[in-house]
């Protein structure tokens, strides 16, 4: 398995007056990468989920360790994979590095929960999403290599 990768450029709207990413903007960027992952790699866009299936995947838990600041104009490589797939949740791990210097900027874990927008309750992953998510399960060995 290879983690899903996305390259994101640090834009002016991500930064404070010193040209450094203001940390809440990382969460917006990460959420955008999750949305992109679902559309491009899992074949289920947020539009499909929200408008047709009446479902969503809110973040139920988020842990982050910030390592080094990022600056305006830099490109960042976001990588995300599944650590554990439950009946209605996915525990994911992510790491973000600088594209030019390969230095870790931040890393963490997030839990996504598949839920009904109509009832607000968790649902079991449908077969198509469950199968697609399984292709992104990261082994413990891969996690150790990523954290080295």
PDB file of C-alpha atoms in Angstrom:
ATOM      1  CA  UNK A   1       0.000   0.000   0.000  1.00  0.00           C
ATOM      2  CA  UNK A   2       1.095   3.488  -0.732  1.00  0.00           C
ATOM      3  CA  UNK A   3      -0.443   6.387   1.130  1.00  0.00           C
ATOM      4  CA  UNK A   4      -2.505   8.856  -0.855  1.00  0.00           C
ATOM      5  CA  UNK A   5      -0.351  11.866  -1.769  1.00  0.00           C
ATOM      6  CA  UNK A   6      -1.300  15.411  -2.627  1.00  0.00           C
ATOM      7  CA  UNK A   7       0.907  18.426  -3.247  1.00  0.00           C
ATOM      8  CA  UNK A   8      -0.441  21.678  -1.851  1.00  0.00           C
ATOM      9  CA  UNK A   9       1.134  25.097  -2.350  1.00  0.00           C
ATOM     10  CA  UNK A  10       1.220  27.453   0.632  1.00  0.00           C
ATOM     11  CA  UNK A  11      -0.827  30.455  -0.460  1.00  0.00           C
ATOM     12  CA  UNK A  12      -1.048  33.967   0.959  1.00  0.00           C
ATOM     13  CA  UNK A  13      -4.395  33.188   2.612  1.00  0.00           C
ATOM     14  CA  UNK A  14      -2.729  30.389   4.621  1.00  0.00           C
ATOM     15  CA  UNK A  15      -0.174  32.727   6.207  1.00  0.00           C
ATOM     16  CA  UNK A  16       0.175  35.236   9.009  1.00  0.00           C
ATOM     17  CA  UNK A  17       1.795  38.649   8.339  1.00  0.00           C
ATOM     18  CA  UNK A  18       5.273  37.080   8.695  1.00  0.00           C
ATOM     19  CA  UNK A  19       4.564  34.728   5.774  1.00  0.00           C
ATOM     20  CA  UNK A  20       4.392  31.610   7.983  1.00  0.00           C
ATOM     21  CA  UNK A  21       1.411  29.252   7.836  1.00  0.00           C
ATOM     22  CA  UNK A  22      -1.055  30.155  10.597  1.00  0.00           C
ATOM     23  CA  UNK A  23      -1.640  26.740  12.175  1.00  0.00           C
ATOM     24  CA  UNK A  24      -5.468  26.573  11.818  1.00  0.00           C
ATOM     25  CA  UNK A  25      -4.961  26.848   8.044  1.00  0.00           C
ATOM     26  CA  UNK A  26      -3.164  23.486   8.116  1.00  0.00           C
ATOM     27  CA  UNK A  27      -6.466  21.934   9.214  1.00  0.00           C
ATOM     28  CA  UNK A  28      -8.263  23.524   6.269  1.00  0.00           C
ATOM     29  CA  UNK A  29      -5.556  22.230   3.924  1.00  0.00           C
ATOM     30  CA  UNK A  30      -5.775  18.752   5.473  1.00  0.00           C
ATOM     31  CA  UNK A  31      -9.559  18.709   5.108  1.00  0.00           C
ATOM     32  CA  UNK A  32      -9.146  19.671   1.446  1.00  0.00           C
ATOM     33  CA  UNK A  33      -6.731  16.769   0.970  1.00  0.00           C
ATOM     34  CA  UNK A  34      -9.236  14.367   2.576  1.00  0.00           C
ATOM     35  CA  UNK A  35     -11.922  15.639   0.193  1.00  0.00           C
ATOM     36  CA  UNK A  36      -9.547  15.227  -2.761  1.00  0.00           C
ATOM     37  CA  UNK A  37      -8.615  11.685  -1.559  1.00  0.00           C
ATOM     38  CA  UNK A  38     -12.262  10.632  -1.479  1.00  0.00           C
ATOM     39  CA  UNK A  39     -12.916  11.991  -4.965  1.00  0.00           C
ATOM     40  CA  UNK A  40      -9.716  10.975  -6.760  1.00  0.00           C
ATOM     41  CA  UNK A  41      -8.677   7.738  -5.074  1.00  0.00           C
ATOM     42  CA  UNK A  42     -11.781   6.399  -3.334  1.00  0.00           C
ATOM     43  CA  UNK A  43     -14.138   7.299  -6.216  1.00  0.00           C
ATOM     44  CA  UNK A  44     -16.721   8.986  -4.012  1.00  0.00           C
ATOM     45  CA  UNK A  45     -16.699  12.776  -4.082  1.00  0.00           C
ATOM     46  CA  UNK A  46     -18.079  14.825  -1.238  1.00  0.00           C
ATOM     47  CA  UNK A  47     -20.724  16.045  -3.704  1.00  0.00           C
ATOM     48  CA  UNK A  48     -21.777  12.414  -4.282  1.00  0.00           C
ATOM     49  CA  UNK A  49     -21.827  11.707  -0.561  1.00  0.00           C
ATOM     50  CA  UNK A  50     -23.624  14.858   0.540  1.00  0.00           C
ATOM     51  CA  UNK A  51     -26.041  15.448  -2.324  1.00  0.00           C
ATOM     52  CA  UNK A  52     -26.891  11.925  -3.488  1.00  0.00           C
ATOM     53  CA  UNK A  53     -26.124   9.566  -0.622  1.00  0.00           C
ATOM     54  CA  UNK A  54     -27.029  12.094   2.096  1.00  0.00           C
ATOM     55  CA  UNK A  55     -23.960  11.012   4.049  1.00  0.00           C
ATOM     56  CA  UNK A  56     -20.714  12.557   5.189  1.00  0.00           C
ATOM     57  CA  UNK A  57     -17.382  11.818   6.848  1.00  0.00           C
ATOM     58  CA  UNK A  58     -16.800  14.360   9.612  1.00  0.00           C
ATOM     59  CA  UNK A  59     -13.578  14.301  11.584  1.00  0.00           C
ATOM     60  CA  UNK A  60     -14.394  12.881  15.023  1.00  0.00           C
ATOM     61  CA  UNK A  61     -10.856  13.006  16.430  1.00  0.00           C
ATOM     62  CA  UNK A  62      -7.672  14.828  15.477  1.00  0.00           C
ATOM     63  CA  UNK A  63      -4.144  14.714  16.930  1.00  0.00           C
ATOM     64  CA  UNK A  64      -1.326  16.829  15.513  1.00  0.00           C
ATOM     65  CA  UNK A  65       2.352  17.350  16.245  1.00  0.00           C
ATOM     66  CA  UNK A  66       3.859  20.428  14.603  1.00  0.00           C
ATOM     67  CA  UNK A  67       7.538  20.028  13.710  1.00  0.00           C
ATOM     68  CA  UNK A  68       8.645  22.966  11.553  1.00  0.00           C
ATOM     69  CA  UNK A  69       6.936  26.052  10.122  1.00  0.00           C
ATOM     70  CA  UNK A  70       6.025  26.339   6.458  1.00  0.00           C
ATOM     71  CA  UNK A  71       6.324  29.526   4.458  1.00  0.00           C
ATOM     72  CA  UNK A  72       4.474  31.336   1.699  1.00  0.00           C
ATOM     73  CA  UNK A  73       5.189  29.818  -1.717  1.00  0.00           C
ATOM     74  CA  UNK A  74       6.449  26.453  -0.465  1.00  0.00           C
ATOM     75  CA  UNK A  75       4.942  23.236  -1.756  1.00  0.00           C
ATOM     76  CA  UNK A  76       3.954  20.626   0.804  1.00  0.00           C
ATOM     77  CA  UNK A  77       3.453  16.903   0.282  1.00  0.00           C
ATOM     78  CA  UNK A  78       0.463  15.584   2.220  1.00  0.00           C
ATOM     79  CA  UNK A  79       0.350  11.803   2.713  1.00  0.00           C
ATOM     80  CA  UNK A  80      -2.603  10.010   4.282  1.00  0.00           C
ATOM     81  CA  UNK A  81      -3.341   6.351   4.906  1.00  0.00           C
ATOM     82  CA  UNK A  82      -5.630   4.161   6.995  1.00  0.00           C
ATOM     83  CA  UNK A  83      -4.275   2.774  10.250  1.00  0.00           C
ATOM     84  CA  UNK A  84      -7.471   0.916  11.218  1.00  0.00           C
ATOM     85  CA  UNK A  85     -10.778   0.502   9.414  1.00  0.00           C
ATOM     86  CA  UNK A  86     -13.831  -0.009  11.608  1.00  0.00           C
ATOM     87  CA  UNK A  87     -17.446  -0.661  10.696  1.00  0.00           C
ATOM     88  CA  UNK A  88     -18.289   3.049  10.492  1.00  0.00           C
ATOM     89  CA  UNK A  89     -14.952   4.755  11.155  1.00  0.00           C
ATOM     90  CA  UNK A  90     -11.464   5.022   9.717  1.00  0.00           C
ATOM     91  CA  UNK A  91      -8.470   5.833  11.903  1.00  0.00           C
ATOM     92  CA  UNK A  92      -6.049   7.581   9.568  1.00  0.00           C
ATOM     93  CA  UNK A  93      -2.446   8.719   9.859  1.00  0.00           C
ATOM     94  CA  UNK A  94      -0.952  11.623   7.954  1.00  0.00           C
ATOM     95  CA  UNK A  95       2.391  13.311   7.454  1.00  0.00           C
ATOM     96  CA  UNK A  96       3.196  16.576   5.716  1.00  0.00           C
ATOM     97  CA  UNK A  97       6.687  17.324   4.408  1.00  0.00           C
ATOM     98  CA  UNK A  98       8.270  20.089   2.386  1.00  0.00           C
ATOM     99  CA  UNK A  99       8.535  19.130  -1.274  1.00  0.00           C
ATOM    100  CA  UNK A 100      11.901  20.833  -1.751  1.00  0.00           C
ATOM    101  CA  UNK A 101      13.623  19.919   1.521  1.00  0.00           C
ATOM    102  CA  UNK A 102      11.718  16.745   2.522  1.00  0.00           C
ATOM    103  CA  UNK A 103      11.576  18.021   6.111  1.00  0.00           C
ATOM    104  CA  UNK A 104       8.572  16.958   8.190  1.00  0.00           C
ATOM    105  CA  UNK A 105       6.296  19.931   8.917  1.00  0.00           C
ATOM    106  CA  UNK A 106       3.519  18.216  10.869  1.00  0.00           C
ATOM    107  CA  UNK A 107       2.041  14.774  11.386  1.00  0.00           C
ATOM    108  CA  UNK A 108      -0.820  13.185  13.220  1.00  0.00           C
ATOM    109  CA  UNK A 109      -3.890  11.020  13.319  1.00  0.00           C
ATOM    110  CA  UNK A 110      -7.499  11.645  12.481  1.00  0.00           C
ATOM    111  CA  UNK A 111     -10.650   9.592  12.776  1.00  0.00           C
ATOM    112  CA  UNK A 112     -13.330   9.901  10.108  1.00  0.00           C
ATOM    113  CA  UNK A 113     -16.840   8.615  10.799  1.00  0.00           C
ATOM    114  CA  UNK A 114     -19.277   7.702   8.040  1.00  0.00           C
ATOM    115  CA  UNK A 115     -22.683   9.067   9.029  1.00  0.00           C
ATOM    116  CA  UNK A 116     -26.181   9.862   7.842  1.00  0.00           C
ATOM    117  CA  UNK A 117     -26.858  13.543   7.272  1.00  0.00           C
ATOM    118  CA  UNK A 118     -30.555  12.843   7.803  1.00  0.00           C
ATOM    119  CA  UNK A 119     -30.291  11.148  11.214  1.00  0.00           C
ATOM    120  CA  UNK A 120     -26.898  12.391  12.386  1.00  0.00           C
ATOM    121  CA  UNK A 121     -25.984   8.818  13.330  1.00  0.00           C
ATOM    122  CA  UNK A 122     -23.031   6.690  12.287  1.00  0.00           C
ATOM    123  CA  UNK A 123     -23.563   4.228   9.434  1.00  0.00           C
ATOM    124  CA  UNK A 124     -21.580   1.203   8.307  1.00  0.00           C
ATOM    125  CA  UNK A 125     -19.248   1.952   5.420  1.00  0.00           C
ATOM    126  CA  UNK A 126     -20.906   0.974   2.138  1.00  0.00           C
ATOM    127  CA  UNK A 127     -19.121  -1.831   0.285  1.00  0.00           C
ATOM    128  CA  UNK A 128     -17.564   0.464  -2.342  1.00  0.00           C
ATOM    129  CA  UNK A 129     -15.982   2.800   0.205  1.00  0.00           C
ATOM    130  CA  UNK A 130     -14.937  -0.009   2.538  1.00  0.00           C
ATOM    131  CA  UNK A 131     -13.113  -1.784  -0.296  1.00  0.00           C
ATOM    132  CA  UNK A 132     -11.494   1.436  -1.507  1.00  0.00           C
ATOM    133  CA  UNK A 133     -10.328   2.392   2.001  1.00  0.00           C
ATOM    134  CA  UNK A 134      -8.796  -1.067   2.496  1.00  0.00           C
ATOM    135  CA  UNK A 135      -6.371  -0.336  -0.347  1.00  0.00           C
ATOM    136  CA  UNK A 136      -4.911   2.471   1.793  1.00  0.00           C
ATOM    137  CA  UNK A 137      -4.334   0.462   4.985  1.00  0.00           C
ATOM    138  CA  UNK A 138      -0.795   1.083   6.185  1.00  0.00           C
ATOM    139  CA  UNK A 139       1.055  -1.735   7.894  1.00  0.00           C
ATOM    140  CA  UNK A 140       2.774  -1.066  11.225  1.00  0.00           C
ATOM    141  CA  UNK A 141       6.143  -1.520   9.435  1.00  0.00           C
ATOM    142  CA  UNK A 142       5.277   1.254   6.961  1.00  0.00           C
ATOM    143  CA  UNK A 143       4.286   3.528   9.861  1.00  0.00           C
ATOM    144  CA  UNK A 144       7.639   2.894  11.569  1.00  0.00           C
ATOM    145  CA  UNK A 145       9.478   3.778   8.340  1.00  0.00           C
ATOM    146  CA  UNK A 146       7.446   6.975   7.946  1.00  0.00           C
ATOM    147  CA  UNK A 147       8.212   8.004  11.533  1.00  0.00           C
ATOM    148  CA  UNK A 148      11.960   7.291  11.240  1.00  0.00           C
TER     149      UNK A 148
END
